[in-house]
XYZ file of C-alpha atoms in Angstrom:
233
model
C 46.649 71.344 222.189
C 43.973 69.955 219.856
C 45.281 67.126 217.700
C 44.575 66.979 213.985
C 42.888 63.623 214.554
C 40.265 65.384 216.690
C 39.410 67.933 214.031
C 36.942 65.887 211.987
C 34.985 64.865 215.087
C 34.586 68.510 216.110
C 33.702 69.642 212.607
C 31.167 66.833 212.220
C 29.349 68.199 215.264
C 29.195 71.657 213.683
C 25.608 72.921 213.786
C 26.268 75.222 210.831
C 26.709 72.188 208.534
C 29.791 73.481 206.699
C 31.609 70.181 207.094
C 28.660 68.208 205.726
C 28.596 70.085 202.403
C 32.222 69.270 201.597
C 33.257 66.359 199.424
C 35.861 63.917 200.854
C 38.677 65.507 198.850
C 37.574 68.982 199.976
C 37.584 67.844 203.611
C 41.155 66.675 203.144
C 42.105 70.061 201.684
C 40.539 71.857 204.651
C 42.236 69.579 207.179
C 45.623 69.842 205.456
C 45.456 73.637 205.271
C 44.016 74.349 208.712
C 46.377 75.600 211.384
C 45.281 75.013 214.954
C 46.396 77.477 217.603
C 45.695 78.569 221.173
C 44.570 81.980 222.397
C 44.685 83.106 225.998
C 41.921 84.938 227.841
C 41.580 88.492 226.441
C 44.088 87.832 223.646
C 43.223 89.603 220.375
C 42.672 87.240 217.447
C 42.604 90.006 214.853
C 42.301 93.793 215.258
C 40.054 96.281 213.521
C 41.783 97.571 210.382
C 43.712 94.366 209.671
C 43.563 92.580 206.334
C 41.213 89.554 206.334
C 43.513 86.694 205.421
C 41.863 83.728 207.133
C 38.598 81.969 207.793
C 38.519 81.384 211.560
C 36.741 78.530 213.288
C 36.296 78.367 217.049
C 36.938 74.795 218.167
C 36.986 75.197 221.947
C 36.301 78.162 224.195
C 34.480 81.440 223.547
C 35.183 84.453 221.345
C 33.681 87.927 221.132
C 33.560 90.255 218.137
C 33.553 93.906 219.147
C 33.987 97.413 217.802
C 35.238 100.508 219.577
C 33.008 103.572 219.326
C 32.802 107.035 220.843
C 35.421 107.552 223.518
C 37.066 104.256 222.544
C 34.200 102.450 224.273
C 33.859 98.829 223.066
C 30.546 97.398 221.888
C 30.204 93.618 221.679
C 28.629 92.780 218.337
C 28.544 89.006 218.535
C 29.604 86.087 220.710
C 30.805 82.837 219.156
C 30.634 79.299 220.476
C 32.130 76.042 219.154
C 31.932 75.261 216.280
C 31.290 78.576 214.524
C 33.085 80.339 211.676
C 33.938 84.028 211.544
C 36.302 86.609 210.090
C 35.370 86.082 206.446
C 32.843 88.855 205.718
C 35.504 91.540 205.193
C 37.312 89.321 202.680
C 34.177 88.906 200.563
C 33.523 92.659 200.842
C 37.114 93.372 199.727
C 37.767 95.578 202.746
C 39.721 95.569 205.994
C 38.191 94.328 209.232
C 35.734 96.867 210.670
C 35.702 95.121 214.060
C 38.033 93.078 216.260
C 37.877 89.551 217.658
C 39.139 88.480 221.079
C 39.129 85.292 223.143
C 36.732 85.583 226.095
C 38.496 82.655 227.752
C 41.389 80.351 226.878
C 40.341 79.044 223.473
C 41.397 76.746 220.637
C 40.923 78.067 217.112
C 41.664 76.901 213.616
C 42.294 79.124 210.629
C 42.392 78.507 206.893
C 43.737 80.889 204.224
C 40.829 82.606 202.507
C 42.411 81.840 199.145
C 41.729 78.149 199.841
C 38.163 78.901 200.891
C 37.622 81.065 197.804
C 38.788 78.252 195.547
C 36.519 75.718 197.237
C 33.523 78.055 196.937
C 34.028 78.300 193.190
C 33.976 74.511 192.954
C 31.143 73.741 195.384
C 27.817 75.575 195.135
C 26.665 74.070 198.446
C 29.592 75.682 200.219
C 28.736 79.011 198.570
C 25.165 78.643 199.827
C 26.460 77.937 203.322
C 28.209 81.309 203.432
C 25.206 83.086 201.905
C 22.982 81.545 204.576
C 25.406 82.364 207.385
C 25.843 85.966 206.276
C 22.090 86.422 205.823
C 21.319 84.995 209.257
C 23.935 87.228 210.882
C 22.569 90.271 209.074
C 19.060 89.517 210.311
C 20.357 89.091 213.842
C 22.244 92.387 213.633
C 19.096 94.209 212.498
C 17.138 92.808 215.435
C 19.893 93.661 217.898
C 20.102 97.229 216.566
C 16.403 97.791 217.217
C 16.575 96.220 220.674
C 19.618 98.224 221.739
C 18.085 101.508 220.619
C 14.477 100.975 221.739
C 14.509 98.725 224.795
C 15.013 100.104 228.267
C 17.958 99.033 230.395
C 16.085 96.209 232.131
C 14.901 94.767 228.841
C 18.387 94.923 227.335
C 20.034 93.187 230.283
C 17.332 90.499 230.427
C 17.787 89.881 226.704
C 21.563 89.636 227.125
C 21.249 87.064 229.900
C 18.848 85.021 227.786
C 21.211 85.268 224.801
C 23.990 83.835 226.952
C 21.640 81.109 228.166
C 20.495 80.166 224.661
C 24.028 80.317 223.211
C 26.074 78.579 225.904
C 23.607 76.722 228.108
C 23.958 75.914 231.794
C 26.423 74.190 234.066
C 25.555 70.833 235.634
C 23.467 72.545 238.312
C 21.025 73.628 235.557
C 21.125 77.174 236.900
C 24.561 78.719 236.290
C 25.314 80.232 232.884
C 28.174 78.421 231.180
C 29.980 81.662 230.420
C 31.543 84.065 232.895
C 31.631 87.615 231.546
C 33.129 90.586 233.319
C 30.749 93.406 234.229
C 32.405 95.500 231.527
C 31.725 92.835 228.891
C 28.145 92.375 230.052
C 27.600 96.131 229.859
C 29.207 96.204 226.402
C 26.877 93.455 225.228
C 23.866 95.499 226.394
C 25.098 98.911 225.204
C 25.026 100.434 228.670
C 27.509 101.758 231.183
C 29.127 99.346 233.604
C 27.510 101.153 236.536
C 24.051 100.733 234.981
C 24.723 97.049 234.332
C 25.747 96.530 237.964
C 22.679 98.385 239.273
C 20.335 96.405 237.035
C 21.962 93.113 238.001
C 21.486 94.063 241.651
C 17.828 94.824 240.974
C 17.363 91.431 239.292
C 18.958 89.779 242.328
C 16.574 91.580 244.693
C 13.641 90.423 242.533
C 14.874 86.807 242.790
C 15.402 86.550 239.049
C 19.091 85.698 239.285
C 21.809 84.892 241.811
C 25.233 86.493 241.323
C 28.503 85.099 242.667
C 31.406 87.022 241.167
C 31.228 86.407 237.422
C 28.917 83.441 237.897
C 25.249 84.166 237.220
C 22.471 81.729 238.073
C 19.123 82.059 236.289
C 16.418 81.411 238.884
C 13.386 82.829 237.057
C 13.813 82.434 233.317
C 10.117 82.994 232.610
C 10.122 86.434 234.216
C 13.356 87.378 232.451
C 11.737 86.536 229.128
C 8.745 88.727 230.018
C 11.049 91.621 230.878
C 12.967 91.095 227.642
C 9.775 90.960 225.573
C 8.216 94.104 227.006
C 11.494 96.009 227.059
């Protein structure tokens, strides 16, 4: 269990800079009102259709945001890494969640009532700008992903997904193995393809010496060629 005393250290390392725009008293309010909890692998954090009551922050582990489509088939919309914030867009839009969030692995999360966040935003223009920036960046990323998923071929989509995982989570100490272990179903969901197509394309990449697969572990052995495949689709 993460101790409260560890919270500020984690938040200070936040690349999104939310912590840095808060005044000392505001940091105290956030710390005092943040509840820290654990989620197991594949445990739902919030479901589609729920009311958005909290701002969520991933402190340790990995989280996916996904939406179920035709035939109840899930589509991964976004993957989160420490320390990133999520779950607040629906609150600002005054609507229920249109997607779900789930822990990809055992994870530690914090959550703050959105009423507290709303109050802080009204008192701190820099915090308001943080959320505007974060929403705008996510919207731009969603637009790019939409085009890639609808226009790229299967090989280009899978190569892009592997590079996304590389850029988001990095590598293990061997400097080859992705530091995230997705199931074939999740990998297929990330690429908007069937699981069978994802497996076939992974096998093709293995035969071309682009990657090495060991269960859920994937080693990137030819990043340059993967980027070419991703670029040309």
